[in-house]
Amino acid sequence: MPDTITITDNRTGKSYEIPIEYGTYPEYGAYIAGTELRKIKVSDDDFGLLSYDPAYMNTASCKSAITFIDGDKGILRYRGIPIEQLAEQSTYLETAFLILYGHLPSQSELDEWTHEITMHTLIHENMRKFMDGFHYDAHPMGMLVGTVAALSTFYSESRDIGDPENRKRQIIRLIAKVPTIAAFAYRKSIGRHYVYPENDFSYAGNFLNMMFRMTEREYRPNPVLEKALDVLFILHADHEQNCSASAMRNVGSSHADPYVSVAAATAALWGPLHGGANEQVLRMLREIGDRKKVGDYIKRVKAGEFRLMGFGHRVYKNYDPRARILKKMADDVLEVTGKSPLLDLAMDLEKIALEDDYFVSRKLYPNVDFYSGIIYQAMGFPIDMFPVLFGIARTAGWLAQWQEMLEDKDQKITRPRQVYIGEDERQYVKMARR
Ligand code: ACO
């Protein structure tokens, strides 16, 4: 017998039996279809019961097979594979393939995938000229949002979102070109010449080359930093239905093309409560400035003056598993780049916060952004670039979410309901009589 829940409406005395369905794990994924509530009515012309859920605190907007998170236990898996294993054994491009296509690639699949992406890293020269038009102090994230959206005008065939082969072409282009645009945005913002992609490098190595190459005849990225960046990209590749993934799905649900949809997701990522947080962590650590001031700063956070950036998460009510990996990686990176006083400050902050009842009782633990900013900074990335780095990595996740949404027969154009709380009908009053 199927599981059901019975709801009795005491306005009418009627009972309704609603089927309970499940995802992979019954203990996490038990749900009822929201539309079942519509059957609960006082009269035939009644619209039916709505569920009110601002910020989607308890609403599943889709079924997804991409990423699994258990926020209480601090578990994150892409397509079933624990993030720790991927961080240790995979590469970003292999992980991107896994996220997008659901399985680890065979050697030939991986070779072809890597080749295709490597061959699409250049951008049209008109795009470069387009980027020249940005103001000298434009934020690179603003440039990324604008330029990725502008890619749509170069690839008009991308609007044919129903053709899987066509979609794949756009996916390859986006994963290949976003790092080039990101690096160009940085070089533009500091008035340096653009460095074109090099096909001999890895995905992360090429990005470091485009970011940091000066006049060397042969640029060689430091292997420790190259590996660290690749791991950072893996850790940020997807995170199920967060603000930017939802933006991607929402915009994509109107059948907009993938470029403008990724631009919308990038815009959502930019906010300081989402991908902009790593930038804020660094600003916060600089503002604190001295280990002696950590206690005072925590007091002000507890008084509600501001939030401790890089702490807390809508889903993780435990240590973010990505933060754990990064905390370890910070040591490897700092061994190459030299020690950062900000890391000591961050360690102090974390220690105090993890022992303080304010944070413990609210289950506020360091999230991925707490350590990523320190590592990025040590590697030489300016603060403005932090959310951009996040966006490069998350492009694969957004596209996987987009593709899954398009292939899902249950999905339609996103259109939430509202509970209207405004005026009842009233009459227009002429200006002279107001
Ligand atoms: N510092 C201090 N207090 C906090 C923090 C924080 N970082 N985060 C949450 N709280 C407190 C809230 O004030 C609230 O306290 P109250 O119950 O006394 O009112 C309680 O904890 C619950 O907070 P909510 O805002 O309800 O939690 P929510 O799930 O909506 O917020 C969020 C999650 C936005 C990430 C929040 O923790 C935050 O603002 N953190 C700082 C920004 C940050 O690091 N964002 C990065 C997230 S990770 C990512 O996007 C990749």
Tab-separated table of C-alpha atoms and ligand atoms in Angstrom:
chain	number	residue	atom	x	y	z
A	1	MET	CA	0.000	0.000	0.000
A	2	PRO	CA	1.466	3.404	-0.933
A	3	ASP	CA	2.381	5.802	1.867
A	4	THR	CA	-0.046	8.658	2.273
A	5	ILE	CA	-0.772	11.536	4.581
A	6	THR	CA	-4.320	12.450	5.528
A	7	ILE	CA	-5.227	16.086	5.950
A	8	THR	CA	-8.538	17.041	7.500
A	9	ASP	CA	-9.844	20.497	6.684
A	10	ASN	CA	-11.825	21.668	9.707
A	11	ARG	CA	-13.458	24.377	7.605
A	12	THR	CA	-15.395	21.714	5.703
A	13	GLY	CA	-14.813	18.541	7.719
A	14	LYS	CA	-13.469	16.854	4.553
A	15	SER	CA	-10.401	14.622	4.599
A	16	TYR	CA	-7.857	14.345	1.792
A	17	GLU	CA	-5.410	11.530	1.304
A	18	ILE	CA	-2.188	12.745	-0.303
A	19	PRO	CA	0.439	10.295	-1.591
A	20	ILE	CA	3.919	10.539	-0.075
A	21	GLU	CA	6.716	9.974	-2.574
A	22	TYR	CA	10.452	9.514	-2.103
A	23	GLY	CA	13.825	10.360	-3.603
A	24	THR	CA	16.868	8.064	-3.314
A	25	TYR	CA	16.909	8.369	0.477
A	26	PRO	CA	13.500	8.104	2.188
A	27	GLU	CA	14.809	9.951	5.250
A	28	TYR	CA	15.769	13.025	3.190
A	29	GLY	CA	13.525	13.001	0.208
A	30	ALA	CA	9.943	12.318	1.401
A	31	TYR	CA	7.633	14.770	-0.274
A	32	ILE	CA	4.092	15.497	-1.312
A	33	ALA	CA	3.270	17.172	-4.609
A	34	GLY	CA	2.414	20.813	-3.858
A	35	THR	CA	-0.403	20.724	-6.407
A	36	GLU	CA	-2.191	18.083	-4.280
A	37	LEU	CA	-2.966	20.908	-1.843
A	38	ARG	CA	-4.984	22.618	-4.571
A	39	LYS	CA	-7.629	19.923	-4.109
A	40	ILE	CA	-8.301	21.280	-0.624
A	41	LYS	CA	-11.095	23.762	-1.210
A	42	VAL	CA	-13.959	25.344	0.690
A	43	SER	CA	-16.112	25.593	-2.422
A	44	ASP	CA	-15.846	24.637	-6.100
A	45	ASP	CA	-14.783	28.137	-7.165
A	46	ASP	CA	-12.159	28.339	-4.419
A	47	PHE	CA	-8.610	28.348	-5.912
A	48	GLY	CA	-7.429	25.715	-3.445
A	49	LEU	CA	-4.856	25.730	-0.680
A	50	LEU	CA	-1.401	27.174	-1.381
A	51	SER	CA	1.749	26.550	0.585
A	52	TYR	CA	3.538	29.772	1.594
A	53	ASP	CA	7.301	29.325	1.523
A	54	PRO	CA	9.398	32.478	1.070
A	55	ALA	CA	13.022	31.763	0.155
A	56	TYR	CA	12.037	28.136	-0.569
A	57	MET	CA	12.882	27.059	2.948
A	58	ASN	CA	11.005	23.778	2.562
A	59	THR	CA	10.124	23.477	-1.096
A	60	ALA	CA	11.766	21.139	-3.600
A	61	SER	CA	11.682	22.936	-6.953
A	62	CYS	CA	12.865	19.909	-8.896
A	63	LYS	CA	14.024	16.316	-8.773
A	64	SER	CA	17.750	16.182	-9.377
A	65	ALA	CA	20.320	13.408	-9.778
A	66	ILE	CA	23.376	15.674	-9.812
A	67	THR	CA	24.462	16.633	-6.296
A	68	PHE	CA	23.610	15.242	-2.885
A	69	ILE	CA	24.147	17.215	0.306
A	70	ASP	CA	23.465	16.087	3.848
A	71	GLY	CA	23.849	19.367	5.669
A	72	ASP	CA	23.616	17.856	9.150
A	73	LYS	CA	26.338	15.302	8.514
A	74	GLY	CA	28.471	17.568	6.301
A	75	ILE	CA	28.261	15.302	3.222
A	76	LEU	CA	28.635	16.492	-0.368
A	77	ARG	CA	28.621	14.134	-3.352
A	78	TYR	CA	28.550	14.756	-7.098
A	79	ARG	CA	26.669	11.977	-8.906
A	80	GLY	CA	27.140	9.851	-5.789
A	81	ILE	CA	30.928	10.307	-5.500
A	82	PRO	CA	32.150	11.969	-2.262
A	83	ILE	CA	33.733	15.386	-2.769
A	84	GLU	CA	36.798	14.268	-0.813
A	85	GLN	CA	37.538	11.527	-3.388
A	86	LEU	CA	37.077	13.892	-6.289
A	87	ALA	CA	39.266	16.564	-4.685
A	88	GLU	CA	42.009	14.019	-4.153
A	89	GLN	CA	41.816	11.946	-7.337
A	90	SER	CA	39.962	13.798	-10.074
A	91	THR	CA	40.552	16.923	-12.146
A	92	TYR	CA	38.151	19.785	-12.727
A	93	LEU	CA	37.464	18.821	-16.336
A	94	GLU	CA	36.805	15.196	-15.411
A	95	THR	CA	34.517	16.346	-12.580
A	96	ALA	CA	32.705	18.728	-14.946
A	97	PHE	CA	32.082	15.783	-17.301
A	98	LEU	CA	30.820	13.679	-14.388
A	99	ILE	CA	28.457	16.425	-13.228
A	100	LEU	CA	27.141	17.067	-16.723
A	101	TYR	CA	26.830	13.524	-18.038
A	102	GLY	CA	26.317	11.450	-14.900
A	103	HIS	CA	29.305	9.077	-15.132
A	104	LEU	CA	33.082	9.228	-14.919
A	105	PRO	CA	34.401	9.459	-18.474
A	106	SER	CA	36.360	6.637	-20.105
A	107	GLN	CA	39.888	7.607	-21.201
A	108	SER	CA	38.711	8.316	-24.752
A	109	GLU	CA	35.721	10.337	-23.540
A	110	LEU	CA	37.973	12.360	-21.265
A	111	ASP	CA	40.537	12.936	-24.025
A	112	GLU	CA	37.875	14.123	-26.419
A	113	TRP	CA	36.209	16.313	-23.784
A	114	THR	CA	39.533	17.895	-22.795
A	115	HIS	CA	40.475	18.405	-26.448
A	116	GLU	CA	37.126	20.037	-27.279
A	117	ILE	CA	37.346	22.420	-24.345
A	118	THR	CA	40.973	23.280	-25.058
A	119	MET	CA	40.071	24.053	-28.680
A	120	HIS	CA	37.315	26.499	-27.726
A	121	THR	CA	39.104	28.776	-25.277
A	122	LEU	CA	39.673	31.665	-27.682
A	123	ILE	CA	37.054	34.367	-27.880
A	124	HIS	CA	36.099	36.327	-30.998
A	125	GLU	CA	38.223	39.464	-31.377
A	126	ASN	CA	35.028	41.527	-31.307
A	127	MET	CA	34.426	40.189	-27.799
A	128	ARG	CA	37.815	41.498	-26.791
A	129	LYS	CA	36.880	44.900	-28.245
A	130	PHE	CA	33.549	44.683	-26.425
A	131	MET	CA	35.485	44.214	-23.181
A	132	ASP	CA	37.680	47.208	-23.999
A	133	GLY	CA	34.549	49.314	-23.633
A	134	PHE	CA	34.211	48.694	-19.900
A	135	HIS	CA	35.140	51.538	-17.581
A	136	TYR	CA	38.685	51.387	-16.170
A	137	ASP	CA	37.488	50.491	-12.654
A	138	ALA	CA	34.725	48.051	-13.660
A	139	HIS	CA	34.372	45.111	-11.255
A	140	PRO	CA	35.515	41.930	-13.059
A	141	MET	CA	32.332	40.174	-11.962
A	142	GLY	CA	30.267	42.880	-13.712
A	143	MET	CA	32.433	42.413	-16.807
A	144	LEU	CA	31.939	38.650	-16.623
A	145	VAL	CA	28.138	38.971	-16.343
A	146	GLY	CA	28.003	41.409	-19.275
A	147	THR	CA	30.434	39.572	-21.521
A	148	VAL	CA	28.970	36.105	-20.994
A	149	ALA	CA	25.539	37.544	-21.853
A	150	ALA	CA	27.069	39.131	-24.952
A	151	LEU	CA	28.344	35.698	-26.116
A	152	SER	CA	24.700	34.998	-26.897
A	153	THR	CA	24.885	37.503	-29.752
A	154	PHE	CA	27.809	35.612	-31.300
A	155	TYR	CA	26.175	32.183	-31.181
A	156	SER	CA	22.597	32.699	-32.269
A	157	GLU	CA	22.148	28.946	-32.891
A	158	SER	CA	22.372	28.493	-29.110
A	159	ARG	CA	18.689	29.417	-28.918
A	160	ASP	CA	17.866	25.973	-30.274
A	161	ILE	CA	17.899	24.545	-26.789
A	162	GLY	CA	15.896	21.428	-27.773
A	163	ASP	CA	18.789	19.857	-29.700
A	164	PRO	CA	21.152	17.925	-27.395
A	165	GLU	CA	24.095	18.154	-29.845
A	166	ASN	CA	23.678	21.902	-30.119
A	167	ARG	CA	23.455	22.168	-26.337
A	168	LYS	CA	26.691	20.225	-25.983
A	169	ARG	CA	28.452	22.653	-28.321
A	170	GLN	CA	27.355	25.620	-26.201
A	171	ILE	CA	28.300	23.812	-22.976
A	172	ILE	CA	31.822	23.229	-24.324
A	173	ARG	CA	32.087	26.843	-25.434
A	174	LEU	CA	30.981	28.177	-22.075
A	175	ILE	CA	33.289	25.979	-19.990
A	176	ALA	CA	36.148	26.880	-22.359
A	177	LYS	CA	35.540	30.622	-22.707
A	178	VAL	CA	34.492	31.708	-19.234
A	179	PRO	CA	38.100	31.488	-17.890
A	180	THR	CA	39.354	33.505	-20.884
A	181	ILE	CA	36.756	36.219	-20.277
A	182	ALA	CA	37.507	36.148	-16.545
A	183	ALA	CA	41.259	36.562	-17.106
A	184	PHE	CA	40.705	39.296	-19.698
A	185	ALA	CA	38.449	41.119	-17.219
A	186	TYR	CA	41.253	41.031	-14.669
A	187	ARG	CA	43.948	42.159	-17.119
A	188	LYS	CA	41.687	44.942	-18.321
A	189	SER	CA	41.019	46.094	-14.750
A	190	ILE	CA	44.739	46.508	-14.072
A	191	GLY	CA	45.605	47.932	-17.477
A	192	ARG	CA	47.721	44.994	-18.672
A	193	HIS	CA	47.756	43.394	-22.107
A	194	TYR	CA	45.513	40.380	-22.610
A	195	VAL	CA	47.220	36.987	-22.562
A	196	TYR	CA	45.709	34.532	-25.017
A	197	PRO	CA	45.020	30.910	-24.052
A	198	GLU	CA	47.791	28.293	-24.387
A	199	ASN	CA	46.732	24.838	-25.463
A	200	ASP	CA	49.649	23.057	-23.783
A	201	PHE	CA	48.461	23.845	-20.289
A	202	SER	CA	45.861	22.190	-18.104
A	203	TYR	CA	42.554	24.012	-17.559
A	204	ALA	CA	43.789	25.582	-14.307
A	205	GLY	CA	47.337	26.089	-15.642
A	206	ASN	CA	46.032	27.949	-18.670
A	207	PHE	CA	43.953	30.183	-16.446
A	208	LEU	CA	47.005	31.026	-14.314
A	209	ASN	CA	48.898	31.741	-17.527
A	210	MET	CA	46.202	34.123	-18.796
A	211	MET	CA	46.040	35.836	-15.406
A	212	PHE	CA	49.672	36.216	-14.444
A	213	ARG	CA	52.011	35.877	-17.450
A	214	MET	CA	54.132	38.984	-17.946
A	215	THR	CA	57.020	39.098	-20.409
A	216	GLU	CA	58.478	35.645	-19.781
A	217	ARG	CA	59.229	33.737	-22.954
A	218	GLU	CA	58.011	30.577	-21.267
A	219	TYR	CA	55.515	30.831	-18.464
A	220	ARG	CA	55.248	27.763	-16.207
A	221	PRO	CA	52.562	27.718	-13.531
A	222	ASN	CA	53.729	26.471	-10.136
A	223	PRO	CA	52.445	22.848	-9.974
A	224	VAL	CA	51.292	23.194	-6.347
A	225	LEU	CA	49.264	26.297	-7.160
A	226	GLU	CA	47.952	24.767	-10.382
A	227	LYS	CA	46.772	21.703	-8.471
A	228	ALA	CA	45.292	23.865	-5.694
A	229	LEU	CA	43.312	25.924	-8.188
A	230	ASP	CA	42.053	22.770	-9.885
A	231	VAL	CA	40.877	21.424	-6.504
A	232	LEU	CA	39.193	24.764	-5.747
A	233	PHE	CA	37.371	24.484	-9.073
A	234	ILE	CA	36.270	20.906	-8.197
A	235	LEU	CA	34.959	22.020	-4.798
A	236	HIS	CA	32.920	24.819	-6.356
A	237	ALA	CA	31.627	22.916	-9.386
A	238	ASP	CA	28.077	22.356	-8.126
A	239	HIS	CA	26.026	22.713	-4.996
A	240	GLU	CA	22.489	21.686	-5.973
A	241	GLN	CA	19.608	24.163	-5.724
A	242	ASN	CA	21.288	27.293	-4.372
A	243	CYS	CA	20.485	30.870	-5.370
A	244	SER	CA	22.518	30.904	-8.607
A	245	ALA	CA	21.508	27.385	-9.728
A	246	SER	CA	17.890	28.368	-9.160
A	247	ALA	CA	18.469	31.556	-11.185
A	248	MET	CA	19.914	29.391	-13.978
A	249	ARG	CA	16.923	27.061	-13.902
A	250	ASN	CA	14.413	29.928	-13.643
A	251	VAL	CA	15.824	31.894	-16.561
A	252	GLY	CA	16.456	28.721	-18.570
A	253	SER	CA	12.876	27.582	-17.959
A	254	SER	CA	11.662	30.330	-20.292
A	255	HIS	CA	13.902	28.673	-22.947
A	256	ALA	CA	16.334	31.581	-22.952
A	257	ASP	CA	19.701	30.592	-24.410
A	258	PRO	CA	22.467	29.196	-22.162
A	259	TYR	CA	24.667	32.318	-22.392
A	260	VAL	CA	22.115	34.733	-20.975
A	261	SER	CA	21.059	32.061	-18.472
A	262	VAL	CA	24.657	31.629	-17.243
A	263	ALA	CA	24.955	35.429	-17.102
A	264	ALA	CA	21.864	35.528	-14.847
A	265	ALA	CA	23.294	32.789	-12.636
A	266	THR	CA	26.597	34.682	-12.455
A	267	ALA	CA	24.720	37.801	-11.360
A	268	ALA	CA	23.004	35.796	-8.616
A	269	LEU	CA	26.373	34.440	-7.518
A	270	TRP	CA	27.819	37.922	-7.141
A	271	GLY	CA	25.772	38.868	-4.087
A	272	PRO	CA	27.644	38.942	-0.741
A	273	LEU	CA	25.292	36.347	0.750
A	274	HIS	CA	26.287	33.859	-1.956
A	275	GLY	CA	29.512	33.762	-4.003
A	276	GLY	CA	30.472	37.277	-2.980
A	277	ALA	CA	31.085	36.050	0.563
A	278	ASN	CA	34.730	35.013	-0.021
A	279	GLU	CA	35.477	38.598	-1.025
A	280	GLN	CA	33.760	39.790	2.152
A	281	VAL	CA	35.769	37.328	4.285
A	282	LEU	CA	39.004	38.931	3.164
A	283	ARG	CA	37.657	42.447	3.707
A	284	MET	CA	36.535	41.353	7.177
A	285	LEU	CA	39.936	39.836	8.059
A	286	ARG	CA	41.664	43.012	6.880
A	287	GLU	CA	39.251	45.135	8.892
A	288	ILE	CA	39.985	43.110	12.036
A	289	GLY	CA	43.680	43.435	11.185
A	290	ASP	CA	45.088	42.171	14.493
A	291	ARG	CA	44.674	38.924	16.435
A	292	LYS	CA	44.023	40.978	19.584
A	293	LYS	CA	40.904	42.457	18.025
A	294	VAL	CA	39.214	39.132	17.235
A	295	GLY	CA	37.349	38.951	20.572
A	296	ASP	CA	35.867	42.421	20.115
A	297	TYR	CA	34.825	41.651	16.577
A	298	ILE	CA	32.996	38.504	17.692
A	299	LYS	CA	31.168	40.558	20.341
A	300	ARG	CA	29.912	42.934	17.677
A	301	VAL	CA	28.769	40.017	15.504
A	302	LYS	CA	26.857	38.594	18.468
A	303	ALA	CA	25.276	41.981	19.101
A	304	GLY	CA	23.862	41.737	15.588
A	305	GLU	CA	25.938	44.618	14.145
A	306	PHE	CA	27.014	42.462	11.204
A	307	ARG	CA	27.512	38.831	10.270
A	308	LEU	CA	30.677	36.821	10.478
A	309	MET	CA	31.389	36.351	6.792
A	310	GLY	CA	32.264	32.817	5.714
A	311	PHE	CA	30.198	31.397	8.564
A	312	GLY	CA	26.801	29.761	8.395
A	313	HIS	CA	25.011	28.066	5.573
A	314	ARG	CA	21.398	27.478	4.617
A	315	VAL	CA	22.052	23.756	4.228
A	316	TYR	CA	25.165	22.856	6.231
A	317	LYS	CA	24.468	22.773	9.922
A	318	ASN	CA	27.849	21.152	10.394
A	319	TYR	CA	31.370	21.845	9.131
A	320	ASP	CA	31.145	22.435	5.372
A	321	PRO	CA	33.139	19.471	3.915
A	322	ARG	CA	34.662	21.809	1.337
A	323	ALA	CA	35.999	24.075	4.104
A	324	ARG	CA	37.681	21.053	5.684
A	325	ILE	CA	39.513	20.220	2.432
A	326	LEU	CA	40.500	23.857	1.942
A	327	LYS	CA	41.776	24.291	5.462
A	328	LYS	CA	44.286	21.500	4.771
A	329	MET	CA	45.123	22.842	1.330
A	330	ALA	CA	45.831	26.314	2.719
A	331	ASP	CA	49.017	24.921	4.308
A	332	ASP	CA	50.352	23.524	0.980
A	333	VAL	CA	49.676	26.774	-0.811
A	334	LEU	CA	51.167	28.958	1.907
A	335	GLU	CA	54.296	26.839	1.892
A	336	VAL	CA	54.843	27.966	-1.697
A	337	THR	CA	53.615	31.530	-1.430
A	338	GLY	CA	54.791	32.403	2.061
A	339	LYS	CA	52.806	32.642	5.256
A	340	SER	CA	49.797	34.907	5.493
A	341	PRO	CA	48.999	36.698	8.767
A	342	LEU	CA	45.378	36.588	7.631
A	343	LEU	CA	45.394	32.800	7.953
A	344	ASP	CA	46.426	33.067	11.609
A	345	LEU	CA	43.658	35.581	12.126
A	346	ALA	CA	41.161	33.278	10.416
A	347	MET	CA	42.254	30.345	12.615
A	348	ASP	CA	41.741	32.457	15.754
A	349	LEU	CA	38.352	33.610	14.547
A	350	GLU	CA	37.291	30.067	13.742
A	351	LYS	CA	38.518	28.726	17.100
A	352	ILE	CA	36.663	31.371	19.115
A	353	ALA	CA	33.497	31.073	17.058
A	354	LEU	CA	33.416	27.277	17.276
A	355	GLU	CA	33.564	27.458	21.080
A	356	ASP	CA	31.035	30.258	21.455
A	357	ASP	CA	27.460	29.379	22.341
A	358	TYR	CA	26.055	31.980	19.896
A	359	PHE	CA	27.569	30.085	16.960
A	360	VAL	CA	27.256	26.584	18.427
A	361	SER	CA	23.543	26.942	19.240
A	362	ARG	CA	22.805	28.299	15.750
A	363	LYS	CA	24.961	25.602	14.131
A	364	LEU	CA	27.107	28.209	12.404
A	365	TYR	CA	30.277	26.616	11.035
A	366	PRO	CA	32.862	27.846	8.512
A	367	ASN	CA	31.622	27.506	4.948
A	368	VAL	CA	33.677	27.071	1.766
A	369	ASP	CA	34.266	30.799	1.483
A	370	PHE	CA	35.999	31.093	4.820
A	371	TYR	CA	39.220	29.526	3.538
A	372	SER	CA	38.963	29.950	-0.218
A	373	GLY	CA	39.560	33.701	0.041
A	374	ILE	CA	42.775	33.243	2.006
A	375	ILE	CA	44.083	30.748	-0.545
A	376	TYR	CA	43.114	32.921	-3.500
A	377	GLN	CA	44.810	35.877	-1.925
A	378	ALA	CA	47.999	33.947	-1.231
A	379	MET	CA	48.015	32.818	-4.874
A	380	GLY	CA	47.988	36.431	-5.989
A	381	PHE	CA	44.361	36.855	-7.003
A	382	PRO	CA	42.937	40.257	-6.123
A	383	ILE	CA	39.817	40.263	-3.959
A	384	ASP	CA	37.587	41.405	-6.816
A	385	MET	CA	38.407	38.199	-8.656
A	386	PHE	CA	37.237	35.826	-5.916
A	387	PRO	CA	33.605	35.562	-7.011
A	388	VAL	CA	34.822	35.331	-10.613
A	389	LEU	CA	36.872	32.234	-9.728
A	390	PHE	CA	33.777	30.758	-8.139
A	391	GLY	CA	31.816	31.530	-11.318
A	392	ILE	CA	34.369	29.775	-13.548
A	393	ALA	CA	34.039	26.583	-11.518
A	394	ARG	CA	30.266	26.772	-11.104
A	395	THR	CA	29.654	27.136	-14.853
A	396	ALA	CA	29.722	23.322	-15.163
A	397	GLY	CA	27.189	22.956	-12.345
A	398	TRP	CA	24.849	25.595	-13.754
A	399	LEU	CA	24.915	23.941	-17.160
A	400	ALA	CA	24.254	20.514	-15.654
A	401	GLN	CA	21.282	21.945	-13.737
A	402	TRP	CA	20.051	23.667	-16.908
A	403	GLN	CA	20.336	20.529	-19.005
A	404	GLU	CA	18.602	18.422	-16.375
A	405	MET	CA	15.797	20.981	-16.165
A	406	LEU	CA	15.289	20.961	-19.944
A	407	GLU	CA	15.141	17.158	-20.052
A	408	ASP	CA	12.754	16.891	-17.104
A	409	LYS	CA	9.189	16.240	-18.284
A	410	ASP	CA	7.794	17.611	-15.001
A	411	GLN	CA	9.286	21.066	-15.590
A	412	LYS	CA	7.571	24.062	-17.162
A	413	ILE	CA	8.333	27.760	-17.153
A	414	THR	CA	8.899	28.729	-13.516
A	415	ARG	CA	6.020	30.716	-12.133
A	416	PRO	CA	5.556	30.832	-8.367
A	417	ARG	CA	2.234	31.795	-6.827
A	418	GLN	CA	1.801	34.657	-4.393
A	419	VAL	CA	-0.473	35.421	-1.501
A	420	TYR	CA	-1.967	38.807	-2.320
A	421	ILE	CA	-2.148	41.069	0.753
A	422	GLY	CA	-2.888	44.418	-0.944
A	423	GLU	CA	-5.993	46.610	-1.225
A	424	ASP	CA	-9.357	45.270	-2.314
A	425	GLU	CA	-10.758	46.904	-5.452
A	426	ARG	CA	-10.946	50.695	-5.174
A	427	GLN	CA	-11.608	53.525	-7.587
A	428	TYR	CA	-9.142	55.761	-9.362
A	429	VAL	CA	-9.228	59.280	-7.890
A	430	LYS	CA	-8.563	62.212	-10.198
A	431	MET	CA	-5.503	64.344	-9.333
A	432	ALA	CA	-7.556	67.397	-8.316
A	433	ARG	CA	-9.488	65.346	-5.748
A	434	ARG	CA	-6.558	63.593	-3.990
B	1	ACO	N1	27.188	35.541	11.568
B	1	ACO	C1	26.421	35.773	12.633
B	1	ACO	N2	25.177	35.285	12.784
B	1	ACO	C2	24.693	34.539	11.776
B	1	ACO	C3	25.432	34.247	10.641
B	1	ACO	C4	26.737	34.774	10.537
B	1	ACO	N3	27.505	34.536	9.485
B	1	ACO	N4	24.695	33.473	9.807
B	1	ACO	C5	23.518	33.287	10.425
B	1	ACO	N5	23.511	33.931	11.606
B	1	ACO	C6	22.447	33.914	12.614
B	1	ACO	C7	21.290	34.784	12.213
B	1	ACO	O1	21.431	36.097	12.686
B	1	ACO	C8	20.136	34.046	12.849
B	1	ACO	O2	20.149	34.343	14.232
B	1	ACO	P1	18.735	34.537	15.028
B	1	ACO	O3	18.083	33.194	14.954
B	1	ACO	O4	19.159	34.959	16.377
B	1	ACO	O5	17.990	35.600	14.271
B	1	ACO	C9	20.508	32.580	12.692
B	1	ACO	O6	21.945	32.583	12.659
B	1	ACO	C10	19.971	31.925	11.446
B	1	ACO	O7	20.341	32.736	10.336
B	1	ACO	P2	19.514	32.831	8.981
B	1	ACO	O8	19.792	34.154	8.342
B	1	ACO	O9	18.087	32.459	9.226
B	1	ACO	O10	20.175	31.681	8.167
B	1	ACO	P3	20.057	31.501	6.611
B	1	ACO	O11	20.055	30.030	6.361
B	1	ACO	O12	18.958	32.300	6.038
B	1	ACO	O13	21.419	32.170	6.080
B	1	ACO	C11	23.540	32.524	5.162
B	1	ACO	C12	22.460	31.487	5.507
B	1	ACO	C13	22.951	33.590	4.216
B	1	ACO	C14	24.683	31.829	4.421
B	1	ACO	C15	24.040	33.195	6.476
B	1	ACO	O14	24.559	32.217	7.337
B	1	ACO	C16	25.048	34.305	6.226
B	1	ACO	O15	24.636	35.444	5.980
B	1	ACO	N6	26.383	33.981	6.316
B	1	ACO	C17	27.395	34.965	6.040
B	1	ACO	C18	27.580	35.095	4.534
B	1	ACO	C19	28.274	33.902	3.945
B	1	ACO	O16	29.300	33.428	4.442
B	1	ACO	N7	27.719	33.420	2.819
B	1	ACO	C20	28.318	32.307	2.060
B	1	ACO	C21	27.409	31.123	2.052
B	1	ACO	S1	28.184	29.803	1.239
B	1	ACO	C22	27.978	30.099	-0.394
B	1	ACO	O17	27.063	30.757	-0.849
B	1	ACO	C23	28.947	29.508	-1.260
